[in-house]
Coordinates of C-alpha atoms in Angstrom, one line a residue:
M186 CA -45.4 -93.8 95.0
S187 CA -43.4 -92.1 97.6
L188 CA -42.0 -88.5 97.0
V189 CA -38.6 -89.8 96.3
G190 CA -40.0 -92.4 93.6
R191 CA -42.2 -89.4 92.0
V192 CA -39.0 -87.2 91.8
R193 CA -36.8 -90.0 90.4
A194 CA -39.4 -90.7 87.7
E195 CA -39.6 -87.2 86.7
T196 CA -36.0 -86.8 86.8
L197 CA -35.2 -89.7 84.6
A198 CA -37.9 -88.6 82.1
A199 CA -36.6 -85.0 81.8
T200 CA -33.1 -86.4 81.5
R201 CA -34.1 -88.6 78.6
S202 CA -36.1 -85.6 77.0
F203 CA -33.0 -83.6 77.3
L204 CA -30.5 -86.0 75.9
R205 CA -32.8 -86.5 72.9
R206 CA -32.5 -82.7 72.0
R207 CA -28.8 -83.1 70.5
T208 CA -28.7 -79.5 69.6
A209 CA -29.7 -78.2 73.1
V210 CA -26.9 -80.6 74.6
F211 CA -24.2 -79.2 72.1
F212 CA -24.8 -75.6 72.7
T213 CA -25.2 -75.9 76.5
F214 CA -21.5 -77.0 76.5
F215 CA -20.3 -75.2 73.5
F216 CA -21.4 -71.6 74.3
P217 CA -19.5 -71.2 77.5
L218 CA -16.5 -72.9 75.9
L219 CA -16.8 -70.5 73.0
L220 CA -16.5 -67.5 75.5
V221 CA -13.4 -69.0 77.1
L222 CA -11.8 -69.2 73.7
I223 CA -12.9 -65.7 72.7
F224 CA -11.9 -64.0 75.8
G225 CA -9.3 -65.9 77.4
V226 CA -7.3 -66.8 74.1
L227 CA -8.1 -64.2 71.4
V228 CA -8.8 -61.1 73.6
R229 CA -6.6 -62.3 76.5
T230 CA -6.0 -60.1 79.7
Q231 CA -3.8 -57.3 80.0
P232 CA -3.0 -57.0 83.8
G233 CA -2.2 -53.5 84.9
G234 CA -3.2 -52.2 81.6
G235 CA -6.6 -50.7 82.7
G236 CA -10.1 -51.3 81.4
L237 CA -11.7 -54.6 80.6
F238 CA -9.6 -57.8 81.2
S239 CA -7.1 -55.9 83.1
R240 CA -7.0 -58.2 85.8
P241 CA -5.2 -61.7 86.0
D242 CA -6.8 -64.7 84.2
A243 CA -8.1 -66.3 87.4
Y244 CA -10.1 -63.2 88.2
Y245 CA -12.5 -63.8 85.4
L246 CA -13.1 -67.5 86.1
P247 CA -16.5 -66.6 88.1
G248 CA -17.8 -64.9 84.9
Y249 CA -17.0 -68.0 82.8
L250 CA -18.8 -70.1 85.4
A251 CA -21.7 -67.7 85.8
T252 CA -22.5 -68.0 82.0
V253 CA -23.4 -71.5 82.4
V254 CA -25.0 -71.4 85.9
L255 CA -27.1 -68.4 84.6
F256 CA -28.2 -69.0 81.0
T257 CA -28.9 -72.7 81.0
P258 CA -31.5 -72.7 83.8
L259 CA -33.3 -69.7 82.7
S260 CA -33.7 -71.0 79.4
R261 CA -34.2 -74.7 79.8
V262 CA -36.7 -74.5 82.6
G263 CA -38.7 -71.7 81.1
S264 CA -38.8 -73.4 77.7
E265 CA -39.8 -76.8 79.3
I266 CA -42.6 -75.1 81.0
A267 CA -43.7 -73.5 77.8
R268 CA -43.1 -77.0 76.1
H269 CA -45.3 -78.6 78.7
R270 CA -48.1 -76.0 78.3
D271 CA -48.1 -76.1 74.4
G272 CA -48.5 -79.8 74.6
H273 CA -51.0 -79.9 77.5
R274 CA -48.9 -81.9 79.6
F275 CA -49.6 -80.2 82.8
E276 CA -53.4 -81.2 82.7
K277 CA -52.1 -84.9 82.5
L278 CA -49.6 -84.1 85.4
A279 CA -52.5 -82.5 87.5
T280 CA -54.2 -86.1 87.5
T281 CA -51.2 -87.5 89.0
P282 CA -49.7 -87.2 92.6
L283 CA -46.6 -85.1 91.3
T284 CA -46.9 -81.7 93.0
R285 CA -45.3 -78.5 91.3
A286 CA -42.5 -78.3 93.7
E287 CA -41.7 -81.8 92.9
W288 CA -41.8 -81.0 89.1
L289 CA -39.4 -78.2 89.5
L290 CA -37.2 -80.3 91.9
A291 CA -36.8 -82.9 89.2
H292 CA -35.9 -80.4 86.5
T293 CA -33.5 -78.6 88.9
L294 CA -31.6 -81.8 89.5
V295 CA -31.5 -82.6 85.7
N296 CA -29.9 -78.9 85.4
V297 CA -27.7 -79.5 88.3
G298 CA -26.0 -82.6 86.6
V299 CA -25.8 -80.9 83.4
I300 CA -24.5 -77.6 84.5
G301 CA -22.1 -79.4 86.9
A302 CA -20.5 -81.1 84.0
A303 CA -20.3 -78.1 81.9
S304 CA -19.0 -76.1 84.7
L305 CA -16.1 -78.7 85.3
L306 CA -15.3 -78.6 81.5
V307 CA -15.2 -74.6 81.8
F308 CA -13.0 -74.7 84.7
G309 CA -10.5 -77.1 83.2
L310 CA -10.4 -75.1 80.0
V311 CA -9.8 -71.9 81.6
V312 CA -6.8 -73.2 83.5
L313 CA -5.6 -75.0 80.4
V314 CA -5.8 -72.4 77.7
T315 CA -5.4 -69.3 79.7
G316 CA -2.9 -70.4 82.4
A317 CA -5.0 -69.0 85.2
E318 CA -3.3 -69.7 88.5
I319 CA -5.8 -71.3 90.8
P320 CA -4.9 -71.7 94.5
L321 CA -5.0 -75.2 95.3
S322 CA -6.9 -75.7 98.6
V323 CA -9.6 -77.3 100.5
D324 CA -11.7 -74.3 99.8
L325 CA -12.0 -75.2 96.3
L326 CA -14.7 -77.8 97.2
L327 CA -16.9 -74.7 98.0
L328 CA -17.4 -74.6 94.2
V329 CA -19.7 -77.5 94.2
P330 CA -22.4 -75.9 96.7
F331 CA -21.9 -72.7 94.8
V332 CA -22.8 -74.0 91.4
V333 CA -25.7 -76.3 93.0
V334 CA -27.1 -73.4 94.9
G335 CA -26.9 -71.1 91.8
V336 CA -28.6 -73.6 89.7
V337 CA -31.5 -73.8 92.2
L338 CA -31.8 -70.2 92.2
F339 CA -32.2 -69.6 88.6
C340 CA -34.1 -72.6 88.0
G341 CA -36.7 -70.9 90.2
V342 CA -36.3 -67.6 88.0
G343 CA -36.7 -69.7 85.0
A344 CA -40.0 -71.1 86.2
M345 CA -41.2 -67.5 86.6
L346 CA -40.2 -66.6 83.2
G347 CA -42.0 -69.7 81.6
R348 CA -45.1 -68.6 83.7
V349 CA -45.2 -65.3 82.4
S350 CA -44.3 -65.9 78.8
D351 CA -46.6 -67.3 76.2
T352 CA -44.4 -69.2 73.8
Q353 CA -40.8 -71.0 73.7
D354 CA -39.7 -68.0 71.8
G355 CA -40.8 -65.6 74.3
V356 CA -39.1 -67.5 77.1
I357 CA -35.8 -67.2 75.1
A358 CA -36.1 -63.6 74.6
A359 CA -37.1 -63.0 78.2
S360 CA -34.2 -65.2 79.7
N361 CA -31.6 -63.4 77.4
S362 CA -33.1 -60.0 78.5
V363 CA -32.6 -61.1 82.1
A364 CA -29.4 -63.0 81.7
L365 CA -27.2 -60.6 79.4
P366 CA -27.4 -57.5 81.9
L367 CA -26.8 -59.8 85.1
L368 CA -23.8 -61.3 83.3
F369 CA -21.9 -58.3 82.8
L370 CA -23.2 -56.2 85.7
S371 CA -22.8 -58.6 88.6
D372 CA -19.0 -58.2 89.4
T373 CA -18.2 -60.9 86.8
F374 CA -16.3 -59.6 83.6
V375 CA -16.9 -56.0 84.6
S376 CA -15.2 -54.9 87.7
P377 CA -16.9 -52.5 90.2
E378 CA -14.5 -49.8 89.7
L379 CA -15.4 -49.6 86.0
L380 CA -18.9 -48.7 86.9
P381 CA -20.3 -45.2 88.1
E382 CA -20.6 -45.0 91.9
W383 CA -24.2 -44.4 91.8
F384 CA -24.7 -47.7 90.1
L385 CA -22.8 -49.8 92.7
P386 CA -25.8 -50.4 95.0
V387 CA -27.7 -52.0 91.9
V388 CA -24.7 -54.5 91.5
N389 CA -25.5 -55.7 95.0
L390 CA -29.1 -56.5 94.2
S391 CA -27.9 -58.9 91.6
P392 CA -28.1 -62.5 93.0
L393 CA -25.2 -63.4 90.5
T394 CA -23.1 -60.9 92.4
Y395 CA -22.9 -63.3 95.3
F396 CA -22.2 -66.1 93.1
S397 CA -19.2 -64.3 91.3
R398 CA -17.9 -62.9 94.4
G399 CA -18.0 -66.0 96.5
V400 CA -16.4 -68.1 93.5
R401 CA -13.6 -65.5 93.2
A402 CA -12.9 -65.8 96.9
V403 CA -12.0 -69.6 96.6
T404 CA -10.4 -69.3 93.2
F405 CA -8.3 -66.1 93.1
A406 CA -5.5 -65.3 95.4
V407 CA -6.3 -62.2 97.2
P408 CA -3.1 -60.3 97.9
D409 CA -4.1 -59.3 101.3
G410 CA -3.6 -62.9 102.6
A411 CA -4.8 -65.3 104.7
G412 CA -8.3 -66.2 106.0
L413 CA -10.0 -63.6 103.8
S414 CA -11.1 -65.9 101.1
R415 CA -12.9 -68.5 103.1
L416 CA -14.7 -65.9 105.0
G417 CA -15.7 -64.1 102.0
A418 CA -17.0 -67.4 100.4
T419 CA -19.1 -68.7 103.2
A420 CA -20.9 -65.1 103.7
N421 CA -21.6 -65.1 99.9
L422 CA -22.7 -68.7 99.7
A423 CA -25.1 -68.0 102.7
I424 CA -26.7 -65.0 100.9
L425 CA -27.0 -67.1 97.6
A426 CA -28.6 -70.0 99.4
A427 CA -31.2 -67.8 101.1
L428 CA -32.0 -66.3 97.7
A429 CA -32.2 -69.7 96.2
L430 CA -34.8 -70.7 98.7
V431 CA -37.0 -67.8 97.9
A432 CA -36.6 -68.1 94.1
F433 CA -37.4 -71.9 94.4
A434 CA -40.3 -71.3 96.3
V435 CA -41.8 -68.7 94.1
G436 CA -40.7 -70.6 91.0
A437 CA -42.6 -73.8 92.3
V438 CA -45.8 -71.8 92.8
A439 CA -45.4 -70.4 89.3
V440 CA -45.3 -73.7 87.7
P441 CA -48.8 -74.1 86.0
R442 CA -51.0 -76.7 87.2
G443 CA -53.9 -78.0 85.0
E444 CA -54.0 -75.0 82.5

């Protein structure tokens, strides 16, 4: 079987496995939509009021999208590795031509499809219920590579967490411990001016920062005008892509093989 055939077969198997777990399917889509309803409808933004949610609604769209791009790959890939290890499936895979990189690629493709659909729902709900004004331009197409590259990056990180965690419960605890600080300290919901100045270099170390800033560059109208949004988006996408390549390579090495 060719490389494409092996990846296709594993992708189809992983997709069927995910769809059979209806609770996982439900919360993959429900959790980010719940955040939109809580923050976008109940809390609401107060432009010019200072503090959290003091910016226009469109400013926070990257935070809502980051919730899906961040949490789902970390928990799903990590849990899948733990589940395979508990069921001794990696021993069986070691007898097949499927490599660790191919296994991770297949599960990344499943996540790209699932998270892509969830991101589309989140985008539509934010615009519908908050009235966020998204500038319509060809630059919006850059959202697709941002989501795809972000998923690749955090699937790689999820594989690392799956390798170092002993159980599925350990994976969930580890993924939440990583995801929660990243979500709120990566220029998503908490703007940099609300953080102490000494902490700002740490914000720049977060890979999620480049996702949120890049998405904001194409979905939030910058008052200073033309040309800036696309330059910011492409620069952030390039950094995110480089980090994704490193994370995927390390994650592929971290996938157990015959343990």
